[in-house]
Short mmCIF file of C-alpha atoms in Angstrom, two decimals:
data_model
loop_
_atom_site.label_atom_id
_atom_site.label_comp_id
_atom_site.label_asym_id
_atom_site.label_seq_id
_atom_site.Cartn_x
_atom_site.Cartn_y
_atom_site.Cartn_z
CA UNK A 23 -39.38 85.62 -76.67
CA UNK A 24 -35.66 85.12 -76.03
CA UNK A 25 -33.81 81.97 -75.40
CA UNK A 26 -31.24 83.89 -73.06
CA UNK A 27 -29.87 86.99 -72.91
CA UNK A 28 -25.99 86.34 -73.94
CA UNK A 29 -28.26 84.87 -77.79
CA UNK A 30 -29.76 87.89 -77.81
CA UNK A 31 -27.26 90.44 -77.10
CA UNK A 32 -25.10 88.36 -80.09
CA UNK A 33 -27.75 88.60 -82.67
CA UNK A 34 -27.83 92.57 -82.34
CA UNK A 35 -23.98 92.48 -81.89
CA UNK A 36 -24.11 90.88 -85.26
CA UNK A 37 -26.32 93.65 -86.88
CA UNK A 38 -24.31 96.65 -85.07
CA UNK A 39 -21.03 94.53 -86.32
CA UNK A 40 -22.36 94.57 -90.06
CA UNK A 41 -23.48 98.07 -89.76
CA UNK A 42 -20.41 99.30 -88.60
CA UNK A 43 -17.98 97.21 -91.23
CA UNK A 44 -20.56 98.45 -94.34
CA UNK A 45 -19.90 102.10 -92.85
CA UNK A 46 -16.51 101.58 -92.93
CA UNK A 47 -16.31 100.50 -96.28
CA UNK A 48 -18.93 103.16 -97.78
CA UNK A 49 -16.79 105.98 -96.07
CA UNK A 50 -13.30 104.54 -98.36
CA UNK A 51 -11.78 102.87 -94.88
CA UNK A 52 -9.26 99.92 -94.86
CA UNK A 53 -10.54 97.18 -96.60
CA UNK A 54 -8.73 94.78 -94.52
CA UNK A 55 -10.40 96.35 -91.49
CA UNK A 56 -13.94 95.71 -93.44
CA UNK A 57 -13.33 92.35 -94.06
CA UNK A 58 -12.18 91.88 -90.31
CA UNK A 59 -14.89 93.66 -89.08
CA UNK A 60 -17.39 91.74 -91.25
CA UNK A 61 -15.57 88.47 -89.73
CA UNK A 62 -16.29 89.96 -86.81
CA UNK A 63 -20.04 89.88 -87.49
CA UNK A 64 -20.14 86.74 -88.65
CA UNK A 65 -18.44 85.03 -85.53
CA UNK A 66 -21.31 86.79 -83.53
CA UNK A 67 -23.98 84.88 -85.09
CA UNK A 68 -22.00 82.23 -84.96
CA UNK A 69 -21.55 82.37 -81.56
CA UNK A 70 -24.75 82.99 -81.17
CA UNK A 71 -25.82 79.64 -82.67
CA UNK A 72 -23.96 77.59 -80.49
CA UNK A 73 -24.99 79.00 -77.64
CA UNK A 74 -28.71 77.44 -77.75
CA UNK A 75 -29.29 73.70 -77.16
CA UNK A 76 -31.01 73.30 -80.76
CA UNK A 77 -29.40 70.85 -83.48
CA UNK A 78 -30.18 73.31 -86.14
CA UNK A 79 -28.83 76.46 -85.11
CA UNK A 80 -25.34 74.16 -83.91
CA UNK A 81 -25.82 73.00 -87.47
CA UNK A 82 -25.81 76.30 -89.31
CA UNK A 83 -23.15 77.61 -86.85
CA UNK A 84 -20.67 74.87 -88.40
CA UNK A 85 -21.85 75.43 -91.93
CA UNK A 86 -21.71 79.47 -91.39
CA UNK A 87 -18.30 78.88 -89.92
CA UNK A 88 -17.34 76.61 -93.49
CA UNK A 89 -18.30 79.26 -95.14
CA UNK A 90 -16.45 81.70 -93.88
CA UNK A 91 -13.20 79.56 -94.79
CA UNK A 92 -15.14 79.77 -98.05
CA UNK A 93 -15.54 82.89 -99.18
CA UNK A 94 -12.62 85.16 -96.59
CA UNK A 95 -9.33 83.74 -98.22
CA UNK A 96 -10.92 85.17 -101.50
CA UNK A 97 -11.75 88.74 -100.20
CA UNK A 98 -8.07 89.00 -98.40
CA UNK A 99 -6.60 88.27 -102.13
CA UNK A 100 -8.92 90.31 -103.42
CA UNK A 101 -8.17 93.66 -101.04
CA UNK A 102 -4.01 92.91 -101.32
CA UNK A 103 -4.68 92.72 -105.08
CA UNK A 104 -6.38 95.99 -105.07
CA UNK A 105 -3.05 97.01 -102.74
CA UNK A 106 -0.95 95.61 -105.39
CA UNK A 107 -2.54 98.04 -108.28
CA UNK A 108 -3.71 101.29 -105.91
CA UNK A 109 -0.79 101.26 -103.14
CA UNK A 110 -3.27 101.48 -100.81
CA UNK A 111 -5.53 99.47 -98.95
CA UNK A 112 -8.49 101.67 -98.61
CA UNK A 113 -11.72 101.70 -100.06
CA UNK A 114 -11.37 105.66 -100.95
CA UNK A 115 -8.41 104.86 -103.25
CA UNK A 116 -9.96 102.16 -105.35
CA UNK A 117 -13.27 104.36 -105.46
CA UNK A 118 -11.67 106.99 -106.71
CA UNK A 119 -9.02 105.08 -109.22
CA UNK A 120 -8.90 106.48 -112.22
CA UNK A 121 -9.66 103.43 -114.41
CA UNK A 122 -12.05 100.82 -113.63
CA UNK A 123 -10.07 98.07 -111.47
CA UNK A 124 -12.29 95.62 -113.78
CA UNK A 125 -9.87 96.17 -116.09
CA UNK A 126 -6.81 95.28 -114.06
CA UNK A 127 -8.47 92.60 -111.85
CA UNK A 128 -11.12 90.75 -114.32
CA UNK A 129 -10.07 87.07 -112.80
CA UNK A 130 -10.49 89.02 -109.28
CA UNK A 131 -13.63 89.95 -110.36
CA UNK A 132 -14.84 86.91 -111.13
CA UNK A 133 -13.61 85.08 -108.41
CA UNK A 134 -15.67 87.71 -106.49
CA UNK A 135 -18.55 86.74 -108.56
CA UNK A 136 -18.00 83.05 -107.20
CA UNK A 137 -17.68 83.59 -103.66
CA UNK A 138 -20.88 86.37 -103.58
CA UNK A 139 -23.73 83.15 -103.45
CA UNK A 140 -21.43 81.63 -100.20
CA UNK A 141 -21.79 85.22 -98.33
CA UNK A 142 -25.15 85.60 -99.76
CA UNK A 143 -26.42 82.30 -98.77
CA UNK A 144 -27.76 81.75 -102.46
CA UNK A 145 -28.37 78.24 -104.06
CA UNK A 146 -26.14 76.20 -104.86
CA UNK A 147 -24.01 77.31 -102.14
CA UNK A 148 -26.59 78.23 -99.36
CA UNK A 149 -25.64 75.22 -96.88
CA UNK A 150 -25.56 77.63 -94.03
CA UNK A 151 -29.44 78.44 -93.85
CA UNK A 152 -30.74 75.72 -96.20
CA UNK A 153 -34.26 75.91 -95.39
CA UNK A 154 -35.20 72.27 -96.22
CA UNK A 155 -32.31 70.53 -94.22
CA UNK A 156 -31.42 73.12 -91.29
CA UNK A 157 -34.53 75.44 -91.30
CA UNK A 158 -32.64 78.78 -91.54
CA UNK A 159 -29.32 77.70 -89.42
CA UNK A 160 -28.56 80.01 -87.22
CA UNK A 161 -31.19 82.41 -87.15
CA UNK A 162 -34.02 79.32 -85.75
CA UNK A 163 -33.71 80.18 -82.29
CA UNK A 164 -34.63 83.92 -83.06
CA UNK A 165 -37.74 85.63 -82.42
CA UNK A 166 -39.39 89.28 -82.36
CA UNK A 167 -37.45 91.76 -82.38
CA UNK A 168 -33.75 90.39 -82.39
CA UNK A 169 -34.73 88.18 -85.01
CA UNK A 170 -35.84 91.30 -86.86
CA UNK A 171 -32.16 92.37 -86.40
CA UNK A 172 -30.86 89.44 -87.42
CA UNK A 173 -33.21 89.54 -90.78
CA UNK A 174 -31.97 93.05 -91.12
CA UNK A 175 -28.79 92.45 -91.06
CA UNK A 176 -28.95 89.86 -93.71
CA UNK A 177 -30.14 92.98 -96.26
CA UNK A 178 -27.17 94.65 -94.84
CA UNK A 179 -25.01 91.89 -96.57
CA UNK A 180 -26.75 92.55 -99.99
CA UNK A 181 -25.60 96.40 -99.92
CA UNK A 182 -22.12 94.98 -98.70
CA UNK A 183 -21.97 92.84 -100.94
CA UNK A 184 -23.24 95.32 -103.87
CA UNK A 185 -20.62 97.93 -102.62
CA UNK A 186 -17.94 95.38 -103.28
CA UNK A 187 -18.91 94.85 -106.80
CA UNK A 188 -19.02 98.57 -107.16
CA UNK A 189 -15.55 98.80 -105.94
CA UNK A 190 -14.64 97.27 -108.98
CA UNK A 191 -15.31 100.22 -111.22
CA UNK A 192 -13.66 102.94 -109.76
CA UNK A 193 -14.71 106.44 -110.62
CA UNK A 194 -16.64 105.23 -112.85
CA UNK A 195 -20.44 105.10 -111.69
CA UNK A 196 -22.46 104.29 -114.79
CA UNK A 197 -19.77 101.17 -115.18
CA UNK A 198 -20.60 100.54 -111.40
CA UNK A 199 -24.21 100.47 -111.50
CA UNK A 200 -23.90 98.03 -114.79
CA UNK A 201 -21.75 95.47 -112.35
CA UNK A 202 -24.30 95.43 -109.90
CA UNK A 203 -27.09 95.09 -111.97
CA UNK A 204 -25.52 92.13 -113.68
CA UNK A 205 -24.76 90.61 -110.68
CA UNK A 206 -28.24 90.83 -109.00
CA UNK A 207 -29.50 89.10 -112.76
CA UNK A 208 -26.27 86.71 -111.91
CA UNK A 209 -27.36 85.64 -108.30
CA UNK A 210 -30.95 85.26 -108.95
CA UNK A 211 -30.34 83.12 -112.29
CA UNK A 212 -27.88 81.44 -110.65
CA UNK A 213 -30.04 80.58 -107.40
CA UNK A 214 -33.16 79.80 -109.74
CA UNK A 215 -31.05 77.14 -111.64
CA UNK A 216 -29.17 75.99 -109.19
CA UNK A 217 -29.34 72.69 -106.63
CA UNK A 218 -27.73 72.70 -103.09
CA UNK A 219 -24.27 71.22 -102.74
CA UNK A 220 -22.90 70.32 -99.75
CA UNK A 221 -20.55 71.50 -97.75
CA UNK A 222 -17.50 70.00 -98.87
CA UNK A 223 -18.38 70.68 -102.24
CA UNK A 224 -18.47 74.42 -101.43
CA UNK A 225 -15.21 74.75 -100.25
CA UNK A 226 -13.81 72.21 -102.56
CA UNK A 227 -15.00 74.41 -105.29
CA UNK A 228 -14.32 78.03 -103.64
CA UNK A 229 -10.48 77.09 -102.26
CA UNK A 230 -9.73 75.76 -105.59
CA UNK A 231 -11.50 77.68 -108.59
CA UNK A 232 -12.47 80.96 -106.63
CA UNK A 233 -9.31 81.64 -104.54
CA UNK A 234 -7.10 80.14 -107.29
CA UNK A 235 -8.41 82.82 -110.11
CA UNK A 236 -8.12 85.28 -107.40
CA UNK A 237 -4.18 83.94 -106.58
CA UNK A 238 -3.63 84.18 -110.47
CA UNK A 239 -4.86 87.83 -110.43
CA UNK A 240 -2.91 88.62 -108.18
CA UNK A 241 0.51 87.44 -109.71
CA UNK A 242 -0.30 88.90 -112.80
CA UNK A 243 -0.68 92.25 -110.70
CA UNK A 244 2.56 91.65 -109.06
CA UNK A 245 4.62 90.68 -112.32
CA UNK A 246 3.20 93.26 -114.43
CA UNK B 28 -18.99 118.10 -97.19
CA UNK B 29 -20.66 116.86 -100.04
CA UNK B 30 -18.19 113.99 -100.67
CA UNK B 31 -19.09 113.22 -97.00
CA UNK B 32 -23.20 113.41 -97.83
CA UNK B 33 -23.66 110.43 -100.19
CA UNK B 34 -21.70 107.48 -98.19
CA UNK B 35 -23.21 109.11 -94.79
CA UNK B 36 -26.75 109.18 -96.26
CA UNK B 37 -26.30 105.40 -98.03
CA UNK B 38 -24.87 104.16 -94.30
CA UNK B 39 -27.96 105.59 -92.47
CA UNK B 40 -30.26 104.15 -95.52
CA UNK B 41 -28.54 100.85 -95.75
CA UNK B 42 -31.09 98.73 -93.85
CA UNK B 43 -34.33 100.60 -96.22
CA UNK B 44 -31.61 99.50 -99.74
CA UNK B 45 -30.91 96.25 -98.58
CA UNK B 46 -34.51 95.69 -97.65
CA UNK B 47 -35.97 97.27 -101.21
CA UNK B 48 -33.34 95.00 -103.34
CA UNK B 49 -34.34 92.06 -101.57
CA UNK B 50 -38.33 92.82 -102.24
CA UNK B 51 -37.02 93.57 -105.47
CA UNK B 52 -35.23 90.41 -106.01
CA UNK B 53 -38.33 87.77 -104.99
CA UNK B 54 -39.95 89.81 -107.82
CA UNK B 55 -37.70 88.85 -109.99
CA UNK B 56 -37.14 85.20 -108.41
CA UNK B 57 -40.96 85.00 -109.02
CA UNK B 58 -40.89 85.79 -112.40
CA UNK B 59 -38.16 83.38 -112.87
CA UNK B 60 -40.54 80.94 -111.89
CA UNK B 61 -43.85 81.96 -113.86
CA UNK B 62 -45.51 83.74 -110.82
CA UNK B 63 -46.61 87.19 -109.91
CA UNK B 64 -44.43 87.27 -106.68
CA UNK B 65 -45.11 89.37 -103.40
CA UNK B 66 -45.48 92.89 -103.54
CA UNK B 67 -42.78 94.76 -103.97
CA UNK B 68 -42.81 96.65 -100.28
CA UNK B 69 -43.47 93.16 -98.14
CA UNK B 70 -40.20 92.70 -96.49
CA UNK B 71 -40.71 95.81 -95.24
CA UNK B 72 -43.42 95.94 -93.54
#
């Protein structure tokens, strides 16, 4: 059922990890500590894939580890651009804003918009558990119960995820539950439509278009 | 309290929302696609 203990206590490390950072966030922490924490998670299962002899989990280890150089540089802009317009760096203050940081932080937005597929492994940028090539990446080697965990966890992402684009409204909940909405219509359209690219491509694309619009965002909310 | 109730209650529910959206969303993938898709509640069970 298990390919060794130290894989198995790392794939429900990852899940308690994720749990942990998407409690943090939904109770208005440090956003910085949420996106450290959610590293966090992500190096488990990373670790976790190289630690088995198979090809494909070493393979969606390197690819989840790309990714991560992917989509993190955007969410760090993204938290010290909220900083830059709140004057804090917790969740609580941009939650409870009084206008909709959408407003302040639309290029932020979208770069969030861009980098949300990477995290989410959604086509075109799902390298890390591309079915076809890799069979699922890092999650091959997991069975029963812990991969149960493991599957969990990856639902855990969509509410993190979701709770990120709701940051983006403020106090204003009706505007929130429009952003997610669009962006579950966004991801599915977009992963429907959609071929793989590869890896370089990804972070080609995400460390110039994504974390550039995000850069630009945030100059505009440091010179304004 | 109350401010406390609805983050506290979405933490503890997180694993049952993520699960629902994602049954949710191969509905929708499915009817992307021209198909009926899997029930709703199959991730979950």
């Amino acid at each position: 059922m298990i390919v060794h203990s130290a894989h198995a206590f790392l794939g429900i490390m990852h899940f308690v990890s994720l749990w942990f950072a998407l409690a943090v966030l939904l109770l208005g922490g440090d956003l910085i500590l949420v996106i450290f924490l959610h590293l966090l998670s992500t190096s488990l299962i990373i670790l976790a894939g190289f630690s088995t002899r198979s090809i494909f989990s070493h393979l969606g280890a390197n690819r989840t580890a790309i990714s991560i150089l992917a989509y993190e540089p955007v969410l760090i802009i993204i938290a010290v651009s909220i900083f830059m317009l709140t004057g804090s760096f917790d969740a609580s203050a941009a939650f409870n804003w009084d206008q909709p940081l959408l407003y302040k932080m639309p290029l932020a937005f979208i770069a969030l918009l861009l980098v949300l597929p990477i995290k989410l492994k959604k086509s075109p940028f799902d390298v890390a558990e591309a079915h076809q090539e890799v069979t699922g990446g890092v999650e091959i080697e997991f069975s029963g119960i812990f991969f149960e965990a493991v599957y969990t966890a990856k639902w855990l992402d969509y509410v993190f995820c979701y709770t990120l684009v709701f940051l983006f409204a403020g106090n204003n909940i009706l505007l929130g539950i429009g952003l997610m909405v669009f962006t579950f219509f966004y991801l599915n359209a977009l992963d429907n439509s959609s071929a793989r690219v590869n890896y370089k491509q990804m972070l080609r694309f995400s460390l110039t278009v994504s974390f550039s619009l995000a850069f630009i965002n945030l100059l505009i909310n440091i010179f304004t | 309290m109350n401010d406390l109730l609805i983050p506290v209650l979405l933490i503890l529910l997180a694993p049952l929302i993520g699960g629902l959206v994602y049954g949710f969303e191969r509905i929708i993938k499915a009817r992307m696609q021209r198909r009926i898709g899997p029930p709703f509640i199959t991730t979950l069970l």
